Amino acid sequence: MLGGVVDDDTYDRVFKALAHRTRRRILDLLRDQPRTTGELCGAFPDLDRCTTMQHLGALERAGLVIAQRKGRERWNHLDALPIKLIQARWIGDYARSSVELLATLKADLETPTT
Amino acid sequence: MLGGVVDDDTYDRVFKALAHRTRRRILDLLRDQPRTTGELCGAFPDLDRCTTMQHLGALERAGLVIAQRKGRERWNHLDALPIKLIQARWIGDYARSSVELLATLKADLETPTT
């Protein structure tokens, strides 16, 4: 999704996902370590489980969270690549090429082989 | 505004400002060099001047653009501090996560798909 040319729709998804404080808190929690969906729901006792999972879905669609199923559990990982792309776009020309290389590798990996 | 404790309202303003493609284009233009408001309006011939100036105002309130008046002209500068704060919050000062991502990609590539 983030490989090669990163399009406006991708940036729209990333910034809309980051524009909500609960979603930013989820990313804070995942920055420290991967967490199960159950753990994340438990971290927001004021929200019902369904709401927390919707926030998680928005983060996943934006490429900020990668989920991995292990048995009955779903482990959520922070993917900082979109943050690196933001940084590369407006701060670091020096960082741009390596970030784009990573993005291309990732996109290639995610393309289903036929 | 962005010094010391950066609160949720500040992050809301930054991400809402960045969630619009025209505003991202304005920041692209300012990354290269400071520009007058007249120049920026000229860069978006499809938008009326008032709309472009509203986008500029949203960027300014988010702390992403600093305006400086010189005689009759208003010069707009990119302020990358909010971008640096985003990077610091979820990536940190170290480059470890990109190394880890590469390692994960490599491991995934070496895992035979079924």
mmCIF file of N, CA and C in Angstrom, chain A:
data_model
loop_
_atom_site.group_PDB
_atom_site.id
_atom_site.type_symbol
_atom_site.label_atom_id
_atom_site.label_comp_id
_atom_site.label_asym_id
_atom_site.label_seq_id
_atom_site.Cartn_x
_atom_site.Cartn_y
_atom_site.Cartn_z
ATOM 1 N N MET A 1 0.821 -1.218 0.000
ATOM 2 C CA MET A 1 0.000 0.000 0.000
ATOM 3 C C MET A 1 0.854 1.266 0.000
ATOM 4 N N LEU A 2 1.975 1.216 0.760
ATOM 5 C CA LEU A 2 2.763 2.437 0.887
ATOM 6 C C LEU A 2 3.946 2.452 -0.070
ATOM 7 N N GLY A 3 4.014 1.504 -0.956
ATOM 8 C CA GLY A 3 5.189 1.401 -1.815
ATOM 9 C C GLY A 3 5.176 2.411 -2.948
ATOM 10 N N GLY A 4 6.386 2.682 -3.460
ATOM 11 C CA GLY A 4 6.531 3.537 -4.637
ATOM 12 C C GLY A 4 5.898 4.882 -4.406
ATOM 13 N N VAL A 5 4.952 5.230 -5.237
ATOM 14 C CA VAL A 5 4.245 6.495 -5.075
ATOM 15 C C VAL A 5 3.232 6.341 -3.940
ATOM 16 N N VAL A 6 3.367 7.166 -2.922
ATOM 17 C CA VAL A 6 2.389 7.161 -1.835
ATOM 18 C C VAL A 6 1.329 8.171 -2.216
ATOM 19 N N ASP A 7 0.102 7.695 -2.402
ATOM 20 C CA ASP A 7 -0.898 8.596 -2.975
ATOM 21 C C ASP A 7 -1.657 9.370 -1.895
ATOM 22 N N ASP A 8 -2.436 10.330 -2.363
ATOM 23 C CA ASP A 8 -3.184 11.204 -1.462
ATOM 24 C C ASP A 8 -4.164 10.433 -0.589
ATOM 25 N N ASP A 9 -4.773 9.371 -1.165
ATOM 26 C CA ASP A 9 -5.734 8.603 -0.379
ATOM 27 C C ASP A 9 -5.056 7.959 0.830
ATOM 28 N N THR A 10 -3.842 7.473 0.625
ATOM 29 C CA THR A 10 -3.104 6.862 1.727
ATOM 30 C C THR A 10 -2.828 7.886 2.822
ATOM 31 N N TYR A 11 -2.329 9.061 2.412
ATOM 32 C CA TYR A 11 -2.084 10.118 3.402
ATOM 33 C C TYR A 11 -3.373 10.526 4.103
ATOM 34 N N ASP A 12 -4.476 10.602 3.351
ATOM 35 C CA ASP A 12 -5.767 10.936 3.979
ATOM 36 C C ASP A 12 -6.097 9.940 5.090
ATOM 37 N N ARG A 13 -5.931 8.646 4.786
ATOM 38 C CA ARG A 13 -6.249 7.615 5.786
ATOM 39 C C ARG A 13 -5.355 7.742 7.021
ATOM 40 N N VAL A 14 -4.066 7.992 6.783
ATOM 41 C CA VAL A 14 -3.116 8.087 7.897
ATOM 42 C C VAL A 14 -3.467 9.261 8.806
ATOM 43 N N PHE A 15 -3.706 10.440 8.205
ATOM 44 C CA PHE A 15 -3.946 11.616 9.049
ATOM 45 C C PHE A 15 -5.315 11.580 9.701
ATOM 46 N N LYS A 16 -6.306 11.006 8.997
ATOM 47 C CA LYS A 16 -7.614 10.882 9.638
ATOM 48 C C LYS A 16 -7.523 9.904 10.815
ATOM 49 N N ALA A 17 -6.746 8.842 10.648
ATOM 50 C CA ALA A 17 -6.576 7.897 11.756
ATOM 51 C C ALA A 17 -5.896 8.570 12.941
ATOM 52 N N LEU A 18 -4.908 9.413 12.657
ATOM 53 C CA LEU A 18 -4.141 10.051 13.737
ATOM 54 C C LEU A 18 -4.878 11.236 14.360
ATOM 55 N N ALA A 19 -5.956 11.684 13.729
ATOM 56 C CA ALA A 19 -6.661 12.874 14.204
ATOM 57 C C ALA A 19 -7.574 12.582 15.397
ATOM 58 N N HIS A 20 -7.567 11.358 15.917
ATOM 59 C CA HIS A 20 -8.421 11.005 17.045
ATOM 60 C C HIS A 20 -7.565 10.597 18.244
ATOM 61 N N ARG A 21 -7.861 11.174 19.402
ATOM 62 C CA ARG A 21 -6.955 10.961 20.548
ATOM 63 C C ARG A 21 -6.924 9.532 21.058
ATOM 64 N N THR A 22 -8.060 8.819 20.984
ATOM 65 C CA THR A 22 -8.032 7.413 21.423
ATOM 66 C C THR A 22 -7.117 6.589 20.522
ATOM 67 N N ARG A 23 -7.174 6.883 19.216
ATOM 68 C CA ARG A 23 -6.303 6.130 18.299
ATOM 69 C C ARG A 23 -4.836 6.458 18.564
ATOM 70 N N ARG A 24 -4.555 7.715 18.926
ATOM 71 C CA ARG A 24 -3.161 8.051 19.267
ATOM 72 C C ARG A 24 -2.722 7.318 20.529
ATOM 73 N N ARG A 25 -3.637 7.180 21.507
ATOM 74 C CA ARG A 25 -3.307 6.436 22.736
ATOM 75 C C ARG A 25 -3.022 4.965 22.426
ATOM 76 N N ILE A 26 -3.807 4.405 21.503
ATOM 77 C CA ILE A 26 -3.566 3.005 21.123
ATOM 78 C C ILE A 26 -2.146 2.867 20.561
ATOM 79 N N LEU A 27 -1.754 3.808 19.709
ATOM 80 C CA LEU A 27 -0.398 3.749 19.137
ATOM 81 C C LEU A 27 0.665 3.927 20.218
ATOM 82 N N ASP A 28 0.371 4.766 21.228
ATOM 83 C CA ASP A 28 1.315 4.910 22.350
ATOM 84 C C ASP A 28 1.531 3.557 23.037
ATOM 85 N N LEU A 29 0.417 2.853 23.264
ATOM 86 C CA LEU A 29 0.511 1.547 23.935
ATOM 87 C C LEU A 29 1.296 0.546 23.091
ATOM 88 N N LEU A 30 1.079 0.608 21.766
ATOM 89 C CA LEU A 30 1.753 -0.354 20.881
ATOM 90 C C LEU A 30 3.210 0.010 20.630
ATOM 91 N N ARG A 31 3.555 1.272 20.861
ATOM 92 C CA ARG A 31 4.954 1.687 20.692
ATOM 93 C C ARG A 31 5.843 0.923 21.681
ATOM 94 N N ASP A 32 5.297 0.668 22.875
ATOM 95 C CA ASP A 32 6.088 -0.018 23.894
ATOM 96 C C ASP A 32 6.234 -1.505 23.600
ATOM 97 N N GLN A 33 5.157 -2.099 23.128
ATOM 98 C CA GLN A 33 5.181 -3.541 22.855
ATOM 99 C C GLN A 33 3.910 -3.938 22.101
ATOM 100 N N PRO A 34 3.948 -5.048 21.364
ATOM 101 C CA PRO A 34 2.712 -5.541 20.731
ATOM 102 C C PRO A 34 1.721 -5.964 21.814
ATOM 103 N N ARG A 35 0.438 -5.807 21.532
ATOM 104 C CA ARG A 35 -0.578 -6.148 22.533
ATOM 105 C C ARG A 35 -1.744 -6.876 21.860
ATOM 106 N N THR A 36 -2.408 -7.709 22.650
ATOM 107 C CA THR A 36 -3.587 -8.394 22.118
ATOM 108 C C THR A 36 -4.746 -7.396 22.051
ATOM 109 N N THR A 37 -5.724 -7.725 21.213
ATOM 110 C CA THR A 37 -6.920 -6.882 21.118
ATOM 111 C C THR A 37 -7.635 -6.814 22.469
ATOM 112 N N GLY A 38 -7.646 -7.921 23.199
ATOM 113 C CA GLY A 38 -8.263 -7.941 24.534
ATOM 114 C C GLY A 38 -7.592 -6.959 25.486
ATOM 115 N N GLU A 39 -6.255 -6.951 25.476
ATOM 116 C CA GLU A 39 -5.501 -6.010 26.317
ATOM 117 C C GLU A 39 -5.850 -4.575 25.971
ATOM 118 N N LEU A 40 -5.896 -4.274 24.670
ATOM 119 C CA LEU A 40 -6.180 -2.907 24.235
ATOM 120 C C LEU A 40 -7.583 -2.485 24.671
ATOM 121 N N CYS A 41 -8.546 -3.385 24.517
ATOM 122 C CA CYS A 41 -9.916 -3.054 24.954
ATOM 123 C C CYS A 41 -9.919 -2.794 26.453
ATOM 124 N N GLY A 42 -9.145 -3.572 27.202
ATOM 125 C CA GLY A 42 -9.057 -3.402 28.648
ATOM 126 C C GLY A 42 -8.425 -2.074 29.052
ATOM 127 N N ALA A 43 -7.611 -1.520 28.159
ATOM 128 C CA ALA A 43 -6.932 -0.250 28.469
ATOM 129 C C ALA A 43 -7.876 0.951 28.360
ATOM 130 N N PHE A 44 -9.046 0.731 27.766
ATOM 131 C CA PHE A 44 -10.023 1.826 27.620
ATOM 132 C C PHE A 44 -11.349 1.403 28.251
ATOM 133 N N PRO A 45 -11.387 1.357 29.577
ATOM 134 C CA PRO A 45 -12.589 0.846 30.256
ATOM 135 C C PRO A 45 -13.823 1.713 30.006
ATOM 136 N N ASP A 46 -13.614 2.976 29.633
ATOM 137 C CA ASP A 46 -14.772 3.856 29.399
ATOM 138 C C ASP A 46 -15.420 3.614 28.034
ATOM 139 N N LEU A 47 -14.705 2.922 27.140
ATOM 140 C CA LEU A 47 -15.256 2.662 25.802
ATOM 141 C C LEU A 47 -15.754 1.226 25.732
ATOM 142 N N ASP A 48 -16.832 1.018 24.973
ATOM 143 C CA ASP A 48 -17.218 -0.378 24.804
ATOM 144 C C ASP A 48 -16.273 -1.022 23.793
ATOM 145 N N ARG A 49 -16.197 -2.326 23.899
ATOM 146 C CA ARG A 49 -15.250 -3.116 23.122
ATOM 147 C C ARG A 49 -15.364 -2.840 21.615
ATOM 148 N N CYS A 50 -16.590 -2.688 21.183
ATOM 149 C CA CYS A 50 -16.845 -2.479 19.752
ATOM 150 C C CYS A 50 -16.219 -1.162 19.265
ATOM 151 N N THR A 51 -16.318 -0.121 20.069
ATOM 152 C CA THR A 51 -15.742 1.183 19.704
ATOM 153 C C THR A 51 -14.219 1.081 19.606
ATOM 154 N N THR A 52 -13.614 0.466 20.606
ATOM 155 C CA THR A 52 -12.155 0.301 20.589
ATOM 156 C C THR A 52 -11.729 -0.484 19.347
ATOM 157 N N MET A 53 -12.479 -1.508 19.001
ATOM 158 C CA MET A 53 -12.119 -2.306 17.827
ATOM 159 C C MET A 53 -12.293 -1.522 16.524
ATOM 160 N N GLN A 54 -13.266 -0.613 16.507
ATOM 161 C CA GLN A 54 -13.417 0.245 15.318
ATOM 162 C C GLN A 54 -12.204 1.167 15.174
ATOM 163 N N HIS A 55 -11.722 1.709 16.286
ATOM 164 C CA HIS A 55 -10.519 2.549 16.239
ATOM 165 C C HIS A 55 -9.327 1.734 15.726
ATOM 166 N N LEU A 56 -9.220 0.519 16.221
ATOM 167 C CA LEU A 56 -8.138 -0.375 15.795
ATOM 168 C C LEU A 56 -8.234 -0.653 14.288
ATOM 169 N N GLY A 57 -9.443 -0.812 13.801
ATOM 170 C CA GLY A 57 -9.652 -1.040 12.370
ATOM 171 C C GLY A 57 -9.194 0.146 11.523
ATOM 172 N N ALA A 58 -9.481 1.363 12.009
ATOM 173 C CA ALA A 58 -9.062 2.570 11.280
ATOM 174 C C ALA A 58 -7.537 2.654 11.230
ATOM 175 N N LEU A 59 -6.889 2.280 12.323
ATOM 176 C CA LEU A 59 -5.430 2.303 12.364
ATOM 177 C C LEU A 59 -4.844 1.248 11.430
ATOM 178 N N GLU A 60 -5.521 0.108 11.361
ATOM 179 C CA GLU A 60 -5.049 -0.974 10.501
ATOM 180 C C GLU A 60 -5.183 -0.573 9.020
ATOM 181 N N ARG A 61 -6.319 0.018 8.663
ATOM 182 C CA ARG A 61 -6.520 0.444 7.277
ATOM 183 C C ARG A 61 -5.529 1.530 6.879
ATOM 184 N N ALA A 62 -5.071 2.313 7.855
ATOM 185 C CA ALA A 62 -4.099 3.374 7.571
ATOM 186 C C ALA A 62 -2.671 2.832 7.516
ATOM 187 N N GLY A 63 -2.501 1.552 7.807
ATOM 188 C CA GLY A 63 -1.162 0.966 7.775
ATOM 189 C C GLY A 63 -0.345 1.268 9.017
ATOM 190 N N LEU A 64 -1.001 1.754 10.074
ATOM 191 C CA LEU A 64 -0.273 2.093 11.306
ATOM 192 C C LEU A 64 -0.229 0.921 12.285
ATOM 193 N N VAL A 65 -1.122 -0.029 12.082
ATOM 194 C CA VAL A 65 -1.155 -1.217 12.935
ATOM 195 C C VAL A 65 -1.198 -2.458 12.047
ATOM 196 N N ILE A 66 -0.416 -3.431 12.424
ATOM 197 C CA ILE A 66 -0.452 -4.724 11.737
ATOM 198 C C ILE A 66 -0.930 -5.760 12.754
ATOM 199 N N ALA A 67 -1.931 -6.536 12.372
ATOM 200 C CA ALA A 67 -2.467 -7.553 13.274
ATOM 201 C C ALA A 67 -1.977 -8.927 12.842
ATOM 202 N N GLN A 68 -1.716 -9.732 13.833
ATOM 203 C CA GLN A 68 -1.220 -11.079 13.569
ATOM 204 C C GLN A 68 -1.990 -12.033 14.469
ATOM 205 N N ARG A 69 -2.586 -13.038 13.882
ATOM 206 C CA ARG A 69 -3.372 -13.968 14.687
ATOM 207 C C ARG A 69 -2.468 -15.100 15.179
ATOM 208 N N LYS A 70 -2.553 -15.371 16.487
ATOM 209 C CA LYS A 70 -1.812 -16.507 17.062
ATOM 210 C C LYS A 70 -2.791 -17.298 17.889
ATOM 211 N N GLY A 71 -3.232 -18.408 17.354
ATOM 212 C CA GLY A 71 -4.228 -19.215 18.067
ATOM 213 C C GLY A 71 -5.503 -18.402 18.219
ATOM 214 N N ARG A 72 -5.968 -18.264 19.460
ATOM 215 C CA ARG A 72 -7.213 -17.529 19.675
ATOM 216 C C ARG A 72 -6.989 -16.042 19.835
ATOM 217 N N GLU A 73 -5.706 -15.633 19.882
ATOM 218 C CA GLU A 73 -5.429 -14.213 20.129
ATOM 219 C C GLU A 73 -5.024 -13.463 18.872
ATOM 220 N N ARG A 74 -5.333 -12.170 18.908
ATOM 221 C CA ARG A 74 -4.969 -11.292 17.811
ATOM 222 C C ARG A 74 -3.978 -10.286 18.376
ATOM 223 N N TRP A 75 -2.740 -10.359 17.886
ATOM 224 C CA TRP A 75 -1.688 -9.470 18.390
ATOM 225 C C TRP A 75 -1.553 -8.273 17.458
ATOM 226 N N ASN A 76 -1.543 -7.096 18.052
ATOM 227 C CA ASN A 76 -1.458 -5.857 17.273
ATOM 228 C C ASN A 76 -0.074 -5.241 17.438
ATOM 229 N N HIS A 77 0.539 -4.892 16.302
ATOM 230 C CA HIS A 77 1.885 -4.304 16.280
ATOM 231 C C HIS A 77 1.806 -2.906 15.673
ATOM 232 N N LEU A 78 2.603 -1.995 16.221
ATOM 233 C CA LEU A 78 2.747 -0.680 15.590
ATOM 234 C C LEU A 78 3.598 -0.833 14.335
ATOM 235 N N ASP A 79 3.145 -0.253 13.234
ATOM 236 C CA ASP A 79 4.001 -0.124 12.053
ATOM 237 C C ASP A 79 4.299 1.363 11.873
ATOM 238 N N ALA A 80 5.541 1.747 12.117
ATOM 239 C CA ALA A 80 5.904 3.168 12.105
ATOM 240 C C ALA A 80 6.205 3.689 10.704
ATOM 241 N N LEU A 81 6.054 2.842 9.697
ATOM 242 C CA LEU A 81 6.404 3.278 8.335
ATOM 243 C C LEU A 81 5.661 4.545 7.893
ATOM 244 N N PRO A 82 4.327 4.650 8.121
ATOM 245 C CA PRO A 82 3.654 5.909 7.709
ATOM 246 C C PRO A 82 4.229 7.142 8.415
ATOM 247 N N ILE A 83 4.643 6.988 9.672
ATOM 248 C CA ILE A 83 5.246 8.109 10.411
ATOM 249 C C ILE A 83 6.580 8.493 9.753
ATOM 250 N N LYS A 84 7.315 7.488 9.345
ATOM 251 C CA LYS A 84 8.601 7.760 8.673
ATOM 252 C C LYS A 84 8.384 8.484 7.351
ATOM 253 N N LEU A 85 7.301 8.112 6.663
ATOM 254 C CA LEU A 85 7.007 8.782 5.390
ATOM 255 C C LEU A 85 6.650 10.249 5.617
ATOM 256 N N ILE A 86 5.919 10.536 6.697
ATOM 257 C CA ILE A 86 5.579 11.922 7.034
ATOM 258 C C ILE A 86 6.861 12.705 7.301
ATOM 259 N N GLN A 87 7.725 12.107 8.082
ATOM 260 C CA GLN A 87 9.000 12.737 8.405
ATOM 261 C C GLN A 87 9.822 12.989 7.137
ATOM 262 N N ALA A 88 9.867 11.967 6.275
ATOM 263 C CA ALA A 88 10.687 12.084 5.062
ATOM 264 C C ALA A 88 10.153 13.167 4.130
ATOM 265 N N ARG A 89 8.811 13.303 4.099
ATOM 266 C CA ARG A 89 8.212 14.258 3.172
ATOM 267 C C ARG A 89 8.538 15.695 3.557
ATOM 268 N N TRP A 90 8.540 16.003 4.866
ATOM 269 C CA TRP A 90 8.659 17.413 5.238
ATOM 270 C C TRP A 90 9.906 17.754 6.053
ATOM 271 N N ILE A 91 10.649 16.734 6.446
ATOM 272 C CA ILE A 91 11.882 17.050 7.178
ATOM 273 C C ILE A 91 13.108 16.569 6.429
ATOM 274 N N GLY A 92 13.202 15.260 6.224
ATOM 275 C CA GLY A 92 14.507 14.721 5.846
ATOM 276 C C GLY A 92 14.593 14.253 4.419
ATOM 277 N N ASP A 93 15.231 15.041 3.547
ATOM 278 C CA ASP A 93 15.562 14.517 2.227
ATOM 279 C C ASP A 93 16.558 13.383 2.367
ATOM 280 N N TYR A 94 17.390 13.509 3.386
ATOM 281 C CA TYR A 94 18.425 12.491 3.598
ATOM 282 C C TYR A 94 17.797 11.130 3.873
ATOM 283 N N ALA A 95 16.625 11.162 4.537
ATOM 284 C CA ALA A 95 16.006 9.901 4.944
ATOM 285 C C ALA A 95 15.107 9.340 3.849
ATOM 286 N N ARG A 96 14.791 10.165 2.862
ATOM 287 C CA ARG A 96 13.756 9.799 1.916
ATOM 288 C C ARG A 96 14.034 8.481 1.196
ATOM 289 N N SER A 97 15.243 8.350 0.646
ATOM 290 C CA SER A 97 15.475 7.198 -0.223
ATOM 291 C C SER A 97 15.375 5.890 0.550
ATOM 292 N N SER A 98 15.893 5.869 1.803
ATOM 293 C CA SER A 98 15.850 4.605 2.527
ATOM 294 C C SER A 98 14.422 4.274 2.947
ATOM 295 N N VAL A 99 13.653 5.307 3.294
ATOM 296 C CA VAL A 99 12.266 5.058 3.667
ATOM 297 C C VAL A 99 11.476 4.542 2.464
ATOM 298 N N GLU A 100 11.724 5.150 1.311
ATOM 299 C CA GLU A 100 10.994 4.698 0.122
ATOM 300 C C GLU A 100 11.403 3.291 -0.288
ATOM 301 N N LEU A 101 12.670 2.980 -0.072
ATOM 302 C CA LEU A 101 13.127 1.628 -0.373
ATOM 303 C C LEU A 101 12.392 0.625 0.507
ATOM 304 N N LEU A 102 12.298 0.964 1.796
ATOM 305 C CA LEU A 102 11.574 0.104 2.732
ATOM 306 C C LEU A 102 10.122 -0.043 2.307
ATOM 307 N N ALA A 103 9.525 1.081 1.921
ATOM 308 C CA ALA A 103 8.111 1.062 1.525
ATOM 309 C C ALA A 103 7.913 0.170 0.302
ATOM 310 N N THR A 104 8.835 0.261 -0.639
ATOM 311 C CA THR A 104 8.726 -0.553 -1.850
ATOM 312 C C THR A 104 8.868 -2.033 -1.524
ATOM 313 N N LEU A 105 9.847 -2.335 -0.671
ATOM 314 C CA LEU A 105 10.044 -3.726 -0.261
ATOM 315 C C LEU A 105 8.786 -4.271 0.391
ATOM 316 N N LYS A 106 8.193 -3.424 1.267
ATOM 317 C CA LYS A 106 7.010 -3.849 2.001
ATOM 318 C C LYS A 106 5.839 -4.082 1.035
ATOM 319 N N ALA A 107 5.678 -3.173 0.074
ATOM 320 C CA ALA A 107 4.585 -3.309 -0.889
ATOM 321 C C ALA A 107 4.765 -4.577 -1.721
ATOM 322 N N ASP A 108 5.999 -4.828 -2.117
ATOM 323 C CA ASP A 108 6.274 -6.032 -2.904
ATOM 324 C C ASP A 108 5.916 -7.283 -2.113
ATOM 325 N N LEU A 109 6.238 -7.212 -0.837
ATOM 326 C CA LEU A 109 5.986 -8.352 0.042
ATOM 327 C C LEU A 109 4.490 -8.594 0.205
ATOM 328 N N GLU A 110 3.742 -7.479 0.210
ATOM 329 C CA GLU A 110 2.314 -7.587 0.452
ATOM 330 C C GLU A 110 1.524 -7.925 -0.809
ATOM 331 N N THR A 111 2.182 -7.820 -1.965
ATOM 332 C CA THR A 111 1.500 -8.159 -3.204
ATOM 333 C C THR A 111 1.362 -9.675 -3.284
ATOM 334 N N PRO A 112 0.121 -10.156 -3.370
ATOM 335 C CA PRO A 112 -0.047 -11.612 -3.423
ATOM 336 C C PRO A 112 0.629 -12.178 -4.667
ATOM 337 N N THR A 113 1.355 -13.250 -4.506
ATOM 338 C CA THR A 113 1.966 -13.895 -5.665
ATOM 339 C C THR A 113 0.913 -14.750 -6.347
ATOM 340 N N THR A 114 0.973 -14.766 -7.655
ATOM 341 C CA THR A 114 -0.059 -15.517 -8.391
ATOM 342 C C THR A 114 0.507 -16.821 -8.898
#
